[in-house]
Amino acid sequence: MTLRFRPARPRVRLCLLLLTLAGASFVSIPRAQAQADDLETLASNIEINSLGTSYDQATGVASAVGEVEIKYEDVEIYADKAEFHRTTGDIFARENVTIYKGELAYKGDAAVYNIQTGKITANHIRSSVGPALYDSGEINLNTEDLEVISTTDTFFTTHDSVNPNYHLKAKTVDIYPDDRIVFRNVKIYAGKVPVLWLPYLSQPFDDQLGYTFTPGYTSTWGAFLLNQYGILVGDHSLMQFKLDLRSERGVAGGIDVFSMRHRDNPNFGHLELYYANDSDPGLNFNSLERPPLDKERYRIGLQHRIYIPGPEESSFYFDIDINKVSDEFMLEDFYPEEFRLDPRPDNMVNLVRQTPRGELSVWARFRANDFFQTDSRLPEVAIDFTRQPIFNSGFFYEGESSVGIYKEAVADTRRPEIMADIADTEAALAGGLSPRTDPTSPLFDPLFDPAESATMLDDLRAALVDDEFTRFDTYHQILYPFVFGDWLSLVPRVGVRATAYSDVSGGKVGGSETRVLGHAGIEASTKFSKLYPNAQMPRFGVNEFRHIFQPYLNYSYLGGDNLPEGYPLIDRFGPTTRLRPIDPQLFTATDEFREWNVLRLGGRNRLQTKRDGGTHNWLEIDTFFETFFNDAELDRDFSNLFNEIRWSPLPWVRLDLDTQLPVFNDPFDFTEVNTDLTFMPNSIMQFTVGHRLLTDNPLFEESNLVSLYSYTKLTENWGFSTSHRYEFEDSTMEWQQYSLHRDLSSWTAAVGAMVRDNRGDEEYGFVFTLSLKDFPQVSLPLSILPGGENR
């Protein structure tokens, strides 16, 4: 051991180094014979700086006084006085003690640190975990693994203030970093006033663990209290137990199990079991009539992915997506936000093997809910080949093939309606009295046409028969991308599709069929650009402009066999306002392939500017339309003119505008305009405005819908927000919400009300939220609106 004095400053450095410096004066400390070699090794790494130091050879104690600095590995200790006991490895620090260990810091009057165990024992010490601050009478922790920090007589808060507006006092506290905080014999204070005492409180750092509750009121549920308690099972599963009380619905409860492995992916690793003894299953706030429902209502859901052989992620896996509900209104009544996104959830299992050149899947979709009309695939085997070069020829190949047994069954709730329509039509055709021929009936039709009704009767009878067939489908395509003249990019393509049907039932026409289609097409594009270095508009975020213009075309011809009129179709067109894909490999309505001859023309304009050392797309406009030499769907000559506009000049303003306008005077023309504008005119106000306009569309009802969200900062502590949705077409305020927000330093609170018009009975609700903004994991999510529209 060497004791060395530095003449440059009146501080002493005591280095416990097992070496001798030539020419330096030193004092030798004898090695304690009973001390283990590993303690000697640890002691050799300690460095002590102070204004004065001494060493007692008899006791093996080194003392330091005045501006003491002790460094050992990643631990730093600062104090007015300190002692190092070589025989035990303890460092005793007193008066104005501060201990740093990595990102953790502890301050107090006295502390003991052991270099062997890494354990800190201290009296009256202050520290923090994340935004949580605590002051304890005594603390014990092991800095080596930091599994638990144990304190007694602890003052705890997240409000960093001399006079915090809330705090907790607990007899003992155990802090498990990145896991939870356990309080025992705890009092909760608002300011200096005690408001609650609990014998035990465990608050996880994870907001999905521990106890949370949601009280409130809505017209559909009445007064309610939703209770949830989450626990971890080992390190692999999160379990949440639910007990929900609703004055209009009764008692319900269930359990959610989440896989920690898939926690960041909402599509996998989730089992949900939920049961409700509904005291009023007929309660309904929309304009649609309901059949009688059983009071015993439930939901079973499982979404999971199993890697093979596992447990590591691999390109070979098995997906499960099962959603069983008691009736078609279960999600609407108990999971309203999920119902708006996916009112008829799927049921399928899928075995997938992925390779760099393609994907093989064996999957089955089954009908778990008879009251939903959906198709089943029991099973389907599909193989997809990604685009890949054919040797070094410059040609590329891509393709897909599938074979399966397909069926689409009529929903059980729909069958009685179809049968009633059949009976009504048969009575009218027989000359009897029916709702359509009875002048006193609200369904009376003075223009009743027997011939038209006879055709409709055939359609109704065919609708009662389930569509079913076995289908083999294959498509193969060759492409040859190249650049012509260093300026024109061309991608010609040719392909062939063959589809074979057998074991056919349903529809008006049956029997086996084979359909062969040939495809030819070409994509072409080029690009022009020009720089405008003198374009300077700082107010609009412009620092030079570069204009890029990219004209393009996509021609597609599909010719060959069409299926007979009235043939059963399962993978068919779905209603949409958008253009259909004209690349056969992207076209998913396999049973509706018909001859087409289409040319898509367009041009992309992009204005770019310099921003933050990079390139920013200031304005983007994509304009295109299609001309039909042979329209497979609506016998059109031209489509609408489409414009997709994205304008983001500044961080506080953004405009998204999608339009399609009837500029070609086609009989099937319609108008659609979708607009979203986010605007922050100053530091205290923000607006988000949306507009949806749809007119003259043959498939959808007309709509002129405006939505508005606003937030206004009234003062430093108060804010006010609104949310509205108004349909001008029928003068209906579909949604309105008003909320008042209060900043409570470490807490935020909001209170408000909502009204939803379902074009039946109006639905009401109230909103109250309270959470710790500095420590959101320790929150009380008192949201009275059970959905998500108040977020």
XYZ file of N, CA and C in Angstrom, residues 213-227 243-250 754 763-768 781-787:
111
model
N -59.273 0.391 -11.958
C -60.728 0.396 -11.985
C -61.218 1.556 -12.831
N -62.378 1.379 -13.453
C -62.969 2.373 -14.335
C -64.439 2.545 -13.959
N -64.768 3.614 -13.249
C -66.175 3.872 -12.943
C -66.785 4.819 -13.968
N -68.103 4.841 -14.072
C -68.727 5.799 -14.970
C -70.175 5.501 -15.269
N -70.666 6.148 -16.324
C -72.073 5.996 -16.709
C -72.204 6.188 -18.212
N -72.956 5.299 -18.862
C -73.418 5.493 -20.226
C -74.850 4.979 -20.313
N -75.549 5.416 -21.352
C -76.929 4.984 -21.523
C -77.023 3.483 -21.768
N -76.028 2.913 -22.457
C -76.093 1.486 -22.800
C -75.721 0.591 -21.623
N -74.936 1.090 -20.696
C -74.504 0.291 -19.555
C -75.106 0.754 -18.242
N -75.595 1.991 -18.185
C -75.969 2.570 -16.917
C -74.726 2.934 -16.131
N -74.871 3.002 -14.803
C -73.697 3.215 -13.962
C -72.867 1.929 -13.955
N -71.554 2.068 -14.060
C -70.730 0.878 -14.124
C -69.432 1.064 -13.364
N -68.847 -0.083 -13.010
C -67.533 -0.119 -12.386
C -66.804 -1.323 -12.976
N -65.762 -1.046 -13.766
C -64.965 -2.093 -14.395
C -63.696 -2.295 -13.566
N -63.483 -3.503 -13.101
C -62.344 -3.808 -12.230
C -61.400 -4.776 -12.932
N -63.674 -8.130 -13.305
C -64.996 -8.217 -12.683
C -65.704 -6.887 -12.949
N -66.754 -6.927 -13.771
C -67.423 -5.713 -14.235
C -68.863 -5.678 -13.725
N -69.258 -4.522 -13.213
C -70.609 -4.308 -12.711
C -71.266 -3.212 -13.528
N -72.446 -3.506 -14.113
C -73.190 -2.543 -14.914
C -74.642 -2.552 -14.451
N -75.156 -1.384 -14.113
C -76.511 -1.340 -13.557
C -77.570 -1.759 -14.564
N -77.331 -1.542 -15.875
C -78.307 -1.916 -16.897
C -78.047 -3.300 -17.480
N -76.890 -3.871 -17.176
C -76.520 -5.151 -17.787
C -76.259 -6.256 -16.765
N -75.957 -5.910 -15.541
C -75.676 -6.926 -14.543
C -74.193 -7.147 -14.344
N -70.321 13.204 -23.065
C -70.433 12.831 -24.462
C -71.879 12.474 -24.785
N -77.382 8.129 -26.998
C -76.570 7.511 -25.956
C -75.767 8.597 -25.252
N -75.771 8.543 -23.917
C -75.088 9.556 -23.121
C -73.983 8.906 -22.297
N -72.987 9.692 -21.957
C -71.934 9.201 -21.083
C -71.200 10.357 -20.453
N -70.472 10.040 -19.384
C -69.674 11.041 -18.687
C -68.240 10.552 -18.597
N -67.332 11.489 -18.563
C -65.911 11.168 -18.607
C -65.221 11.780 -17.407
N -64.427 10.947 -16.711
C -63.554 11.477 -15.664
C -62.271 10.679 -15.674
N -56.900 4.936 -13.963
C -57.574 5.227 -15.234
C -59.079 5.305 -15.042
N -59.544 6.408 -14.473
C -60.958 6.541 -14.146
C -61.743 7.064 -15.339
N -61.686 6.365 -16.453
C -62.399 6.792 -17.649
C -63.822 6.273 -17.590
N -64.776 7.168 -17.672
C -66.174 6.756 -17.568
C -66.720 6.387 -18.932
N -66.025 6.730 -19.993
C -66.438 6.291 -21.325
C -65.749 4.966 -21.614
N -66.503 3.854 -21.747
C -65.862 2.557 -21.877
C -65.158 2.348 -23.195
N -65.474 3.129 -24.230
C -64.802 2.977 -25.510
C -63.517 3.746 -25.540
